[in-house]
């Protein structure tokens, strides 16, 4: 995402709010020289501008606040001294929950109205699009020539589908920009809200997900797989990457070109996977991990740290496959030895 988003094709602006309104809404205390200002959008620290409100929960990111241009920032009392003069502090013990409340006040997803026709008159379909029974296409959507939409597929408001694509039965595509020759198989869900939650004053609350999904040319999404839209930035899958059935791709994940992810992989939020990587079945990757170009992860590998380019890993926690094989052989040998001792041999 770039400054000025959430993307207006997918999210409606609800109009600016005064800083006083946001303070009342979130039970925050206003501190700063310009407390009469107005806020039009929420943003991350990196994307913030004079018309936006952001949040800070960790002093490790304080430099981004100090060097940014945010109009306002939710943050706890212990971090308020990091606020630059141009930014108004909204002091609260629950900054991310306050940010979530502000996001709900300022932005709303553009969803289909219940009384809309199945194919909205504002949708643009090029010649040669094949539409089977029960397909729904929202306002502002565009579908390219040669694309086939199978029975029960749902294309959300503002979605752009390229040419010669395939969307399988009952697949759902929303909040997404999709290139040419993309295949999305039956039951897959692209663009649903990611798993963003934080502590609120009444328990756990959802954090609005304001990003998009971008599928580049030649991508395949397997049956019943899920690709979540970004929380703040975009979820991106690069050219010619192939995703198997039953795979979970969380918010803000960026996957490079020509990657292969086998069934039941789970990729946590904000992971970056380089070009040409291969992930076997049931690989699990923790959040905010970087996996270098050409890495190979054996089936059921658990990744909790960054992976160097070209690495070949296995096991949990992930380690070089030769080391993992030696450890397995040693454990097997010791088990046999202990079993032999117990039998009196």
Tab-separated table of N, CA and C in Angstrom, residues 46-213:
chain	number	residue	atom	x	y	z
A	46	UNK	N	4.994	3.672	9.236
A	46	UNK	CA	5.738	3.898	8.001
A	46	UNK	C	4.914	4.630	6.952
A	47	UNK	N	3.582	4.520	7.021
A	47	UNK	CA	2.711	5.107	5.991
A	47	UNK	C	1.984	6.350	6.473
A	48	UNK	N	2.300	6.834	7.642
A	48	UNK	CA	1.512	7.908	8.234
A	48	UNK	C	1.844	9.259	7.612
A	49	UNK	N	0.854	10.146	7.678
A	49	UNK	CA	0.996	11.507	7.191
A	49	UNK	C	0.219	12.455	8.078
A	50	UNK	N	0.203	13.733	7.761
A	50	UNK	CA	-0.465	14.718	8.620
A	50	UNK	C	-1.955	14.478	8.814
A	51	UNK	N	-2.600	13.749	7.887
A	51	UNK	CA	-4.032	13.507	8.002
A	51	UNK	C	-4.354	12.164	8.641
A	52	UNK	N	-3.351	11.485	9.207
A	52	UNK	CA	-3.564	10.119	9.687
A	52	UNK	C	-3.266	9.989	11.176
A	53	UNK	N	-3.847	8.931	11.765
A	53	UNK	CA	-3.526	8.534	13.129
A	53	UNK	C	-2.915	7.138	13.076
A	54	UNK	N	-1.871	6.935	13.847
A	54	UNK	CA	-1.182	5.656	13.899
A	54	UNK	C	-1.122	5.190	15.349
A	55	UNK	N	-0.319	4.151	15.633
A	55	UNK	CA	-0.175	3.703	17.021
A	55	UNK	C	1.237	3.190	17.258
A	56	UNK	N	1.672	3.242	18.509
A	56	UNK	CA	2.990	2.762	18.925
A	56	UNK	C	2.831	1.983	20.214
A	57	UNK	N	3.334	0.742	20.223
A	57	UNK	CA	3.277	-0.083	21.436
A	57	UNK	C	4.638	-0.539	21.910
A	58	UNK	N	5.676	-0.348	21.091
A	58	UNK	CA	7.002	-0.887	21.388
A	58	UNK	C	8.044	0.188	21.102
A	59	UNK	N	8.910	0.442	22.075
A	59	UNK	CA	9.917	1.489	21.904
A	59	UNK	C	10.888	1.183	20.763
A	60	UNK	N	10.958	-0.069	20.334
A	60	UNK	CA	11.832	-0.403	19.207
A	60	UNK	C	11.394	0.296	17.918
A	61	UNK	N	10.139	0.701	17.858
A	61	UNK	CA	9.625	1.378	16.665
A	61	UNK	C	9.478	2.887	16.878
A	62	UNK	N	10.036	3.384	17.977
A	62	UNK	CA	9.872	4.800	18.298
A	62	UNK	C	10.555	5.707	17.278
A	63	UNK	N	11.652	5.235	16.694
A	63	UNK	CA	12.349	6.052	15.702
A	63	UNK	C	11.469	6.324	14.485
A	64	UNK	N	10.648	5.306	14.108
A	64	UNK	CA	9.746	5.498	12.970
A	64	UNK	C	8.719	6.582	13.270
A	65	UNK	N	8.266	6.668	14.515
A	65	UNK	CA	7.340	7.730	14.894
A	65	UNK	C	8.045	9.081	14.867
A	66	UNK	N	9.245	9.125	15.443
A	66	UNK	CA	9.964	10.389	15.540
A	66	UNK	C	10.330	10.946	14.172
A	67	UNK	N	10.590	10.076	13.205
A	67	UNK	CA	10.996	10.523	11.878
A	67	UNK	C	9.821	10.664	10.914
A	68	UNK	N	8.621	10.310	11.353
A	68	UNK	CA	7.449	10.362	10.498
A	68	UNK	C	6.699	11.674	10.583
A	69	UNK	N	5.541	11.701	9.928
A	69	UNK	CA	4.739	12.919	9.862
A	69	UNK	C	3.311	12.682	10.329
A	70	UNK	N	3.097	11.717	11.212
A	70	UNK	CA	1.748	11.390	11.651
A	70	UNK	C	1.076	12.592	12.308
A	71	UNK	N	-0.218	12.759	11.991
A	71	UNK	CA	-0.967	13.813	12.650
A	71	UNK	C	-1.207	13.513	14.113
A	72	UNK	N	-1.397	12.226	14.429
A	72	UNK	CA	-1.648	11.817	15.803
A	72	UNK	C	-1.200	10.369	15.979
A	73	UNK	N	-0.978	9.986	17.242
A	73	UNK	CA	-0.524	8.623	17.522
A	73	UNK	C	-1.079	8.155	18.855
A	74	UNK	N	-1.713	6.979	18.839
A	74	UNK	CA	-2.098	6.318	20.081
A	74	UNK	C	-0.861	5.638	20.668
A	75	UNK	N	-0.591	5.857	21.944
A	75	UNK	CA	0.554	5.232	22.591
A	75	UNK	C	0.397	5.271	24.102
A	76	UNK	N	1.070	4.375	24.822
A	76	UNK	CA	0.937	4.366	26.278
A	76	UNK	C	1.698	5.531	26.907
A	77	UNK	N	1.389	5.807	28.157
A	77	UNK	CA	1.990	6.936	28.858
A	77	UNK	C	3.513	6.845	28.880
A	78	UNK	N	4.044	5.616	28.994
A	78	UNK	CA	5.493	5.447	29.088
A	78	UNK	C	6.244	5.740	27.806
A	79	UNK	N	5.535	5.902	26.700
A	79	UNK	CA	6.193	6.164	25.415
A	79	UNK	C	5.858	7.542	24.858
A	80	UNK	N	5.093	8.327	25.586
A	80	UNK	CA	4.625	9.603	25.033
A	80	UNK	C	5.768	10.577	24.744
A	81	UNK	N	6.911	10.401	25.422
A	81	UNK	CA	8.033	11.317	25.205
A	81	UNK	C	8.687	11.114	23.838
A	82	UNK	N	8.326	10.034	23.132
A	82	UNK	CA	8.842	9.816	21.780
A	82	UNK	C	8.048	10.587	20.720
A	83	UNK	N	6.968	11.226	21.102
A	83	UNK	CA	6.116	11.925	20.136
A	83	UNK	C	6.793	13.200	19.655
A	84	UNK	N	6.972	13.370	18.327
A	84	UNK	CA	7.585	14.603	17.820
A	84	UNK	C	6.633	15.785	17.967
A	85	UNK	N	7.133	17.010	17.897
A	85	UNK	CA	6.286	18.189	18.087
A	85	UNK	C	5.121	18.285	17.103
A	86	UNK	N	5.298	17.750	15.896
A	86	UNK	CA	4.240	17.863	14.885
A	86	UNK	C	3.122	16.842	15.070
A	87	UNK	N	3.264	15.933	16.016
A	87	UNK	CA	2.300	14.853	16.216
A	87	UNK	C	1.603	14.999	17.561
A	88	UNK	N	0.289	14.831	17.551
A	88	UNK	CA	-0.482	14.877	18.790
A	88	UNK	C	-0.505	13.476	19.407
A	89	UNK	N	-0.191	13.389	20.689
A	89	UNK	CA	-0.230	12.117	21.388
A	89	UNK	C	-1.638	11.854	21.911
A	90	UNK	N	-2.134	10.635	21.666
A	90	UNK	CA	-3.380	10.159	22.255
A	90	UNK	C	-2.994	9.049	23.221
A	91	UNK	N	-2.886	9.398	24.484
A	91	UNK	CA	-2.319	8.493	25.478
A	91	UNK	C	-3.387	7.537	25.990
A	92	UNK	N	-3.089	6.236	25.888
A	92	UNK	CA	-4.034	5.195	26.281
A	92	UNK	C	-3.267	3.935	26.657
A	93	UNK	N	-3.760	3.157	27.616
A	93	UNK	CA	-3.080	1.901	27.940
A	93	UNK	C	-3.249	0.821	26.875
A	94	UNK	N	-4.159	1.017	25.916
A	94	UNK	CA	-4.432	0.010	24.884
A	94	UNK	C	-4.356	0.675	23.502
A	95	UNK	N	-3.146	0.984	23.039
A	95	UNK	CA	-3.023	1.740	21.781
A	95	UNK	C	-3.585	1.019	20.561
A	96	UNK	N	-3.357	-0.289	20.439
A	96	UNK	CA	-3.838	-0.979	19.247
A	96	UNK	C	-5.355	-1.100	19.250
A	97	UNK	N	-5.948	-1.287	20.424
A	97	UNK	CA	-7.406	-1.315	20.509
A	97	UNK	C	-7.989	0.045	20.146
A	98	UNK	N	-7.322	1.116	20.564
A	98	UNK	CA	-7.778	2.455	20.198
A	98	UNK	C	-7.660	2.671	18.691
A	99	UNK	N	-6.570	2.198	18.118
A	99	UNK	CA	-6.389	2.265	16.662
A	99	UNK	C	-7.514	1.523	15.948
A	100	UNK	N	-7.890	0.347	16.456
A	100	UNK	CA	-8.983	-0.424	15.853
A	100	UNK	C	-10.286	0.364	15.891
A	101	UNK	N	-10.558	1.010	17.014
A	101	UNK	CA	-11.779	1.812	17.122
A	101	UNK	C	-11.755	2.982	16.145
A	102	UNK	N	-10.597	3.617	16.002
A	102	UNK	CA	-10.478	4.723	15.050
A	102	UNK	C	-10.666	4.237	13.620
A	103	UNK	N	-10.124	3.042	13.309
A	103	UNK	CA	-10.279	2.485	11.964
A	103	UNK	C	-11.745	2.251	11.632
A	104	UNK	N	-12.509	1.756	12.595
A	104	UNK	CA	-13.935	1.532	12.374
A	104	UNK	C	-14.688	2.845	12.195
A	105	UNK	N	-14.220	3.884	12.849
A	105	UNK	CA	-14.860	5.202	12.695
A	105	UNK	C	-14.556	5.818	11.333
A	106	UNK	N	-13.369	5.578	10.794
A	106	UNK	CA	-12.918	6.293	9.603
A	106	UNK	C	-13.086	5.521	8.298
A	107	UNK	N	-13.190	4.187	8.362
A	107	UNK	CA	-13.218	3.375	7.144
A	107	UNK	C	-14.271	2.272	7.250
A	108	UNK	N	-14.831	1.917	6.092
A	108	UNK	CA	-15.809	0.837	6.045
A	108	UNK	C	-15.627	0.061	4.743
A	109	UNK	N	-15.573	-1.282	4.803
A	109	UNK	CA	-15.451	-2.060	3.562
A	109	UNK	C	-16.647	-1.822	2.652
A	110	UNK	N	-16.397	-1.791	1.352
A	110	UNK	CA	-17.474	-1.688	0.363
A	110	UNK	C	-17.995	-3.102	0.086
A	111	UNK	N	-19.169	-3.396	0.574
A	111	UNK	CA	-19.755	-4.718	0.431
A	111	UNK	C	-21.006	-4.651	-0.440
A	112	UNK	N	-21.391	-5.792	-0.983
A	112	UNK	CA	-22.617	-5.871	-1.769
A	112	UNK	C	-23.838	-5.599	-0.898
A	113	UNK	N	-24.771	-4.857	-1.421
A	113	UNK	CA	-26.063	-4.730	-0.750
A	113	UNK	C	-26.883	-5.998	-0.993
A	114	UNK	N	-27.720	-6.352	-0.057
A	114	UNK	CA	-28.457	-7.614	-0.157
A	114	UNK	C	-29.427	-7.630	-1.331
A	115	UNK	N	-29.856	-6.452	-1.796
A	115	UNK	CA	-30.826	-6.403	-2.883
A	115	UNK	C	-30.187	-6.169	-4.248
A	116	UNK	N	-28.866	-6.258	-4.339
A	116	UNK	CA	-28.198	-6.058	-5.624
A	116	UNK	C	-28.470	-7.232	-6.563
A	117	UNK	N	-28.496	-6.988	-7.875
A	117	UNK	CA	-28.587	-8.099	-8.823
A	117	UNK	C	-27.326	-8.948	-8.755
A	118	UNK	N	-27.432	-10.204	-9.191
A	118	UNK	CA	-26.283	-11.106	-9.116
A	118	UNK	C	-25.067	-10.526	-9.817
A	119	UNK	N	-25.254	-9.993	-11.006
A	119	UNK	CA	-24.176	-9.323	-11.725
A	119	UNK	C	-24.508	-7.839	-11.776
A	120	UNK	N	-23.780	-7.059	-11.011
A	120	UNK	CA	-24.115	-5.650	-10.878
A	120	UNK	C	-23.917	-4.924	-12.205
A	121	UNK	N	-24.818	-4.008	-12.553
A	121	UNK	CA	-24.693	-3.290	-13.835
A	121	UNK	C	-23.416	-2.464	-13.946
A	122	UNK	N	-22.795	-2.120	-12.824
A	122	UNK	CA	-21.544	-1.365	-12.870
A	122	UNK	C	-20.324	-2.255	-13.078
A	123	UNK	N	-20.496	-3.573	-13.025
A	123	UNK	CA	-19.379	-4.477	-13.276
A	123	UNK	C	-19.033	-4.464	-14.762
A	124	UNK	N	-17.738	-4.621	-15.067
A	124	UNK	CA	-17.268	-4.602	-16.446
A	124	UNK	C	-16.747	-5.981	-16.827
A	125	UNK	N	-17.397	-6.625	-17.799
A	125	UNK	CA	-16.980	-7.933	-18.284
A	125	UNK	C	-16.584	-7.798	-19.751
A	126	UNK	N	-15.342	-8.132	-20.052
A	126	UNK	CA	-14.912	-8.101	-21.450
A	126	UNK	C	-15.579	-9.226	-22.227
A	127	UNK	N	-15.540	-9.121	-23.542
A	127	UNK	CA	-16.092	-10.179	-24.393
A	127	UNK	C	-15.387	-11.501	-24.114
A	128	UNK	N	-16.160	-12.579	-24.130
A	128	UNK	CA	-15.579	-13.897	-23.956
A	128	UNK	C	-15.503	-14.380	-22.522
A	129	UNK	N	-16.034	-13.620	-21.565
A	129	UNK	CA	-16.104	-14.104	-20.185
A	129	UNK	C	-17.219	-15.147	-20.080
A	130	UNK	N	-16.925	-16.280	-19.452
A	130	UNK	CA	-17.907	-17.339	-19.255
A	130	UNK	C	-18.410	-17.305	-17.820
A	131	UNK	N	-19.710	-17.196	-17.657
A	131	UNK	CA	-20.318	-17.071	-16.334
A	131	UNK	C	-21.339	-18.192	-16.155
A	132	UNK	N	-21.090	-19.067	-15.181
A	132	UNK	CA	-22.007	-20.162	-14.917
A	132	UNK	C	-23.094	-19.712	-13.933
A	133	UNK	N	-24.015	-20.615	-13.662
A	133	UNK	CA	-25.152	-20.307	-12.795
A	133	UNK	C	-24.694	-19.967	-11.375
A	134	UNK	N	-25.399	-19.007	-10.778
A	134	UNK	CA	-25.172	-18.683	-9.376
A	134	UNK	C	-23.980	-17.805	-9.090
A	135	UNK	N	-23.320	-17.295	-10.123
A	135	UNK	CA	-22.177	-16.405	-9.929
A	135	UNK	C	-22.673	-15.015	-9.523
A	136	UNK	N	-21.967	-14.374	-8.588
A	136	UNK	CA	-22.260	-12.993	-8.216
A	136	UNK	C	-21.027	-12.133	-8.487
A	137	UNK	N	-21.258	-10.939	-9.021
A	137	UNK	CA	-20.182	-10.005	-9.324
A	137	UNK	C	-20.596	-8.635	-8.811
A	138	UNK	N	-19.780	-8.056	-7.948
A	138	UNK	CA	-20.140	-6.821	-7.281
A	138	UNK	C	-19.893	-5.581	-8.107
A	139	UNK	N	-20.373	-4.426	-7.650
A	139	UNK	CA	-20.191	-3.163	-8.373
A	139	UNK	C	-18.719	-2.798	-8.471
A	140	UNK	N	-18.355	-2.251	-9.618
A	140	UNK	CA	-16.980	-1.811	-9.810
A	140	UNK	C	-15.999	-2.914	-10.120
A	141	UNK	N	-16.449	-4.169	-10.141
A	141	UNK	CA	-15.560	-5.268	-10.478
A	141	UNK	C	-15.298	-5.275	-11.977
A	142	UNK	N	-14.167	-5.864	-12.375
A	142	UNK	CA	-13.827	-5.983	-13.794
A	142	UNK	C	-13.249	-7.365	-14.038
A	143	UNK	N	-13.702	-8.016	-15.117
A	143	UNK	CA	-13.274	-9.380	-15.446
A	143	UNK	C	-12.786	-9.394	-16.883
A	144	UNK	N	-11.577	-9.937	-17.091
A	144	UNK	CA	-10.951	-9.895	-18.397
A	144	UNK	C	-11.389	-10.998	-19.338
A	145	UNK	N	-11.125	-10.788	-20.602
A	145	UNK	CA	-11.500	-11.698	-21.684
A	145	UNK	C	-10.957	-13.111	-21.449
A	146	UNK	N	-11.809	-14.122	-21.727
A	146	UNK	CA	-11.396	-15.508	-21.631
A	146	UNK	C	-11.431	-16.095	-20.239
A	147	UNK	N	-11.874	-15.328	-19.261
A	147	UNK	CA	-11.949	-15.822	-17.887
A	147	UNK	C	-13.236	-16.617	-17.693
A	148	UNK	N	-13.138	-17.690	-16.937
A	148	UNK	CA	-14.313	-18.522	-16.636
A	148	UNK	C	-14.618	-18.445	-15.151
A	149	UNK	N	-15.878	-18.130	-14.831
A	149	UNK	CA	-16.368	-18.075	-13.455
A	149	UNK	C	-17.348	-19.224	-13.271
A	150	UNK	N	-16.969	-20.185	-12.436
A	150	UNK	CA	-17.780	-21.390	-12.279
A	150	UNK	C	-18.921	-21.179	-11.295
A	151	UNK	N	-19.810	-22.138	-11.248
A	151	UNK	CA	-21.050	-22.025	-10.485
A	151	UNK	C	-20.792	-21.635	-9.030
A	152	UNK	N	-21.512	-20.626	-8.584
A	152	UNK	CA	-21.446	-20.212	-7.190
A	152	UNK	C	-20.274	-19.335	-6.836
A	153	UNK	N	-19.413	-18.999	-7.784
A	153	UNK	CA	-18.281	-18.129	-7.485
A	153	UNK	C	-18.775	-16.727	-7.144
A	154	UNK	N	-18.054	-16.059	-6.234
A	154	UNK	CA	-18.428	-14.706	-5.819
A	154	UNK	C	-17.242	-13.775	-6.031
A	155	UNK	N	-17.456	-12.744	-6.835
A	155	UNK	CA	-16.427	-11.746	-7.122
A	155	UNK	C	-16.866	-10.444	-6.455
A	156	UNK	N	-16.080	-9.964	-5.516
A	156	UNK	CA	-16.506	-8.853	-4.687
A	156	UNK	C	-16.392	-7.493	-5.340
A	157	UNK	N	-16.896	-6.507	-4.648
A	157	UNK	CA	-16.868	-5.121	-5.096
A	157	UNK	C	-15.444	-4.681	-5.411
A	158	UNK	N	-15.258	-4.088	-6.579
A	158	UNK	CA	-13.977	-3.492	-6.938
A	158	UNK	C	-12.889	-4.448	-7.366
A	159	UNK	N	-13.138	-5.752	-7.323
A	159	UNK	CA	-12.111	-6.734	-7.675
A	159	UNK	C	-11.756	-6.615	-9.158
A	160	UNK	N	-10.479	-6.747	-9.473
A	160	UNK	CA	-10.012	-6.751	-10.854
A	160	UNK	C	-9.431	-8.129	-11.160
A	161	UNK	N	-10.052	-8.818	-12.118
A	161	UNK	CA	-9.602	-10.138	-12.567
A	161	UNK	C	-9.074	-10.008	-13.982
A	162	UNK	N	-7.858	-10.520	-14.215
A	162	UNK	CA	-7.257	-10.401	-15.522
A	162	UNK	C	-7.856	-11.345	-16.552
A	163	UNK	N	-7.151	-11.534	-17.635
A	163	UNK	CA	-7.637	-12.342	-18.749
A	163	UNK	C	-7.217	-13.806	-18.596
A	164	UNK	N	-8.059	-14.674	-19.159
A	164	UNK	CA	-7.790	-16.120	-19.183
A	164	UNK	C	-7.587	-16.699	-17.784
A	165	UNK	N	-8.366	-16.193	-16.839
A	165	UNK	CA	-8.336	-16.730	-15.475
A	165	UNK	C	-9.415	-17.799	-15.314
A	166	UNK	N	-9.325	-18.527	-14.207
A	166	UNK	CA	-10.320	-19.548	-13.862
A	166	UNK	C	-10.633	-19.396	-12.387
A	167	UNK	N	-11.915	-19.253	-12.071
A	167	UNK	CA	-12.373	-19.195	-10.681
A	167	UNK	C	-13.339	-20.349	-10.487
A	168	UNK	N	-12.970	-21.295	-9.633
A	168	UNK	CA	-13.709	-22.531	-9.483
A	168	UNK	C	-15.014	-22.391	-8.730
A	169	UNK	N	-15.778	-23.474	-8.669
A	169	UNK	CA	-17.077	-23.451	-7.991
A	169	UNK	C	-16.961	-22.998	-6.538
A	170	UNK	N	-17.833	-22.060	-6.172
A	170	UNK	CA	-17.947	-21.574	-4.797
A	170	UNK	C	-16.683	-20.897	-4.270
A	171	UNK	N	-15.769	-20.539	-5.140
A	171	UNK	CA	-14.628	-19.741	-4.706
A	171	UNK	C	-15.077	-18.306	-4.450
A	172	UNK	N	-14.405	-17.630	-3.528
A	172	UNK	CA	-14.747	-16.263	-3.148
A	172	UNK	C	-13.520	-15.388	-3.328
A	173	UNK	N	-13.685	-14.274	-4.038
A	173	UNK	CA	-12.580	-13.356	-4.294
A	173	UNK	C	-13.028	-11.946	-3.935
A	174	UNK	N	-12.344	-11.323	-3.005
A	174	UNK	CA	-12.673	-9.961	-2.605
A	174	UNK	C	-11.412	-9.177	-2.290
A	175	UNK	N	-11.498	-7.852	-2.333
A	175	UNK	CA	-10.391	-6.969	-1.947
A	175	UNK	C	-9.099	-7.363	-2.665
A	176	UNK	N	-9.201	-7.683	-3.951
A	176	UNK	CA	-8.065	-8.281	-4.656
A	176	UNK	C	-7.870	-7.685	-6.036
A	177	UNK	N	-6.595	-7.633	-6.444
A	177	UNK	CA	-6.180	-7.282	-7.797
A	177	UNK	C	-5.453	-8.493	-8.360
A	178	UNK	N	-5.959	-9.046	-9.446
A	178	UNK	CA	-5.513	-10.346	-9.926
A	178	UNK	C	-5.075	-10.233	-11.381
A	179	UNK	N	-3.918	-10.799	-11.689
A	179	UNK	CA	-3.346	-10.708	-13.017
A	179	UNK	C	-3.958	-11.678	-13.995
A	180	UNK	N	-3.259	-11.916	-15.100
A	180	UNK	CA	-3.719	-12.819	-16.146
A	180	UNK	C	-3.328	-14.264	-15.837
A	181	UNK	N	-4.098	-15.192	-16.397
A	181	UNK	CA	-3.790	-16.631	-16.317
A	181	UNK	C	-3.678	-17.142	-14.880
A	182	UNK	N	-4.483	-16.590	-14.006
A	182	UNK	CA	-4.537	-17.029	-12.608
A	182	UNK	C	-5.634	-18.070	-12.459
A	183	UNK	N	-5.355	-19.094	-11.662
A	183	UNK	CA	-6.335	-20.156	-11.419
A	183	UNK	C	-6.619	-20.232	-9.921
A	184	UNK	N	-7.896	-20.102	-9.593
A	184	UNK	CA	-8.351	-20.165	-8.203
A	184	UNK	C	-9.367	-21.298	-8.129
A	185	UNK	N	-9.016	-22.374	-7.460
A	185	UNK	CA	-9.827	-23.579	-7.524
A	185	UNK	C	-10.970	-23.573	-6.491
A	186	UNK	N	-11.790	-24.603	-6.571
A	186	UNK	CA	-13.065	-24.662	-5.849
A	186	UNK	C	-12.896	-24.389	-4.357
A	187	UNK	N	-13.764	-23.544	-3.848
A	187	UNK	CA	-13.827	-23.308	-2.410
A	187	UNK	C	-12.733	-22.429	-1.847
A	188	UNK	N	-11.809	-21.965	-2.666
A	188	UNK	CA	-10.756	-21.085	-2.158
A	188	UNK	C	-11.346	-19.729	-1.769
A	189	UNK	N	-10.710	-19.079	-0.805
A	189	UNK	CA	-11.144	-17.758	-0.348
A	189	UNK	C	-9.958	-16.808	-0.438
A	190	UNK	N	-10.094	-15.801	-1.272
A	190	UNK	CA	-9.040	-14.817	-1.483
A	190	UNK	C	-9.541	-13.457	-1.031
A	191	UNK	N	-8.833	-12.844	-0.075
A	191	UNK	CA	-9.167	-11.484	0.332
A	191	UNK	C	-10.012	-11.354	1.578
A	192	UNK	N	-10.246	-12.460	2.275
A	192	UNK	CA	-10.994	-12.354	3.527
A	192	UNK	C	-10.115	-11.662	4.573
A	193	UNK	N	-10.736	-11.178	5.643
A	193	UNK	CA	-9.984	-10.498	6.696
A	193	UNK	C	-8.987	-11.444	7.344
A	194	UNK	N	-7.785	-10.948	7.606
A	194	UNK	CA	-6.771	-11.738	8.282
A	194	UNK	C	-7.045	-11.843	9.778
A	195	UNK	N	-6.228	-12.652	10.444
A	195	UNK	CA	-6.386	-12.915	11.871
A	195	UNK	C	-5.654	-11.830	12.655
A	196	UNK	N	-6.344	-10.692	12.823
A	196	UNK	CA	-5.786	-9.591	13.582
A	196	UNK	C	-6.625	-9.363	14.825
A	197	UNK	N	-6.022	-9.543	15.978
A	197	UNK	CA	-6.754	-9.393	17.232
A	197	UNK	C	-5.839	-8.738	18.268
A	198	UNK	N	-6.450	-8.024	19.194
A	198	UNK	CA	-5.684	-7.394	20.255
A	198	UNK	C	-6.551	-7.295	21.500
A	199	UNK	N	-5.922	-6.998	22.625
A	199	UNK	CA	-6.653	-6.872	23.880
A	199	UNK	C	-7.403	-5.555	23.946
A	200	UNK	N	-8.681	-5.622	24.272
A	200	UNK	CA	-9.489	-4.435	24.489
A	200	UNK	C	-9.922	-4.368	25.938
A	201	UNK	N	-10.621	-3.297	26.302
A	201	UNK	CA	-11.027	-3.146	27.695
A	201	UNK	C	-12.131	-4.118	28.096
A	202	UNK	N	-12.747	-4.793	27.107
A	202	UNK	CA	-13.771	-5.784	27.412
A	202	UNK	C	-13.406	-7.171	26.887
A	203	UNK	N	-12.124	-7.393	26.641
A	203	UNK	CA	-11.673	-8.678	26.128
A	203	UNK	C	-11.017	-8.531	24.772
A	204	UNK	N	-10.805	-9.639	24.091
A	204	UNK	CA	-10.137	-9.631	22.794
A	204	UNK	C	-11.053	-9.036	21.728
A	205	UNK	N	-10.489	-8.167	20.870
A	205	UNK	CA	-11.260	-7.541	19.800
A	205	UNK	C	-10.544	-7.746	18.469
A	206	UNK	N	-11.311	-7.667	17.377
A	206	UNK	CA	-10.741	-7.740	16.033
A	206	UNK	C	-10.167	-6.383	15.640
A	207	UNK	N	-9.033	-6.425	14.952
A	207	UNK	CA	-8.445	-5.213	14.374
A	207	UNK	C	-8.831	-5.168	12.899
A	208	UNK	N	-9.484	-4.106	12.424
A	208	UNK	CA	-9.883	-4.045	11.013
A	208	UNK	C	-8.704	-4.274	10.071
A	209	UNK	N	-8.962	-5.036	9.017
A	209	UNK	CA	-7.942	-5.372	8.036
A	209	UNK	C	-8.176	-4.520	6.795
A	210	UNK	N	-7.281	-3.603	6.502
A	210	UNK	CA	-7.512	-2.556	5.513
A	210	UNK	C	-6.628	-2.673	4.283
A	211	UNK	N	-6.013	-3.815	4.082
A	211	UNK	CA	-5.161	-4.017	2.918
A	211	UNK	C	-5.870	-4.770	1.805
A	212	UNK	N	-5.080	-5.259	0.850
A	212	UNK	CA	-5.590	-5.964	-0.307
A	212	UNK	C	-4.821	-7.272	-0.492
A	213	UNK	N	-5.244	-8.045	-1.491
A	213	UNK	CA	-4.470	-9.183	-2.000
A	213	UNK	C	-4.092	-8.871	-3.438
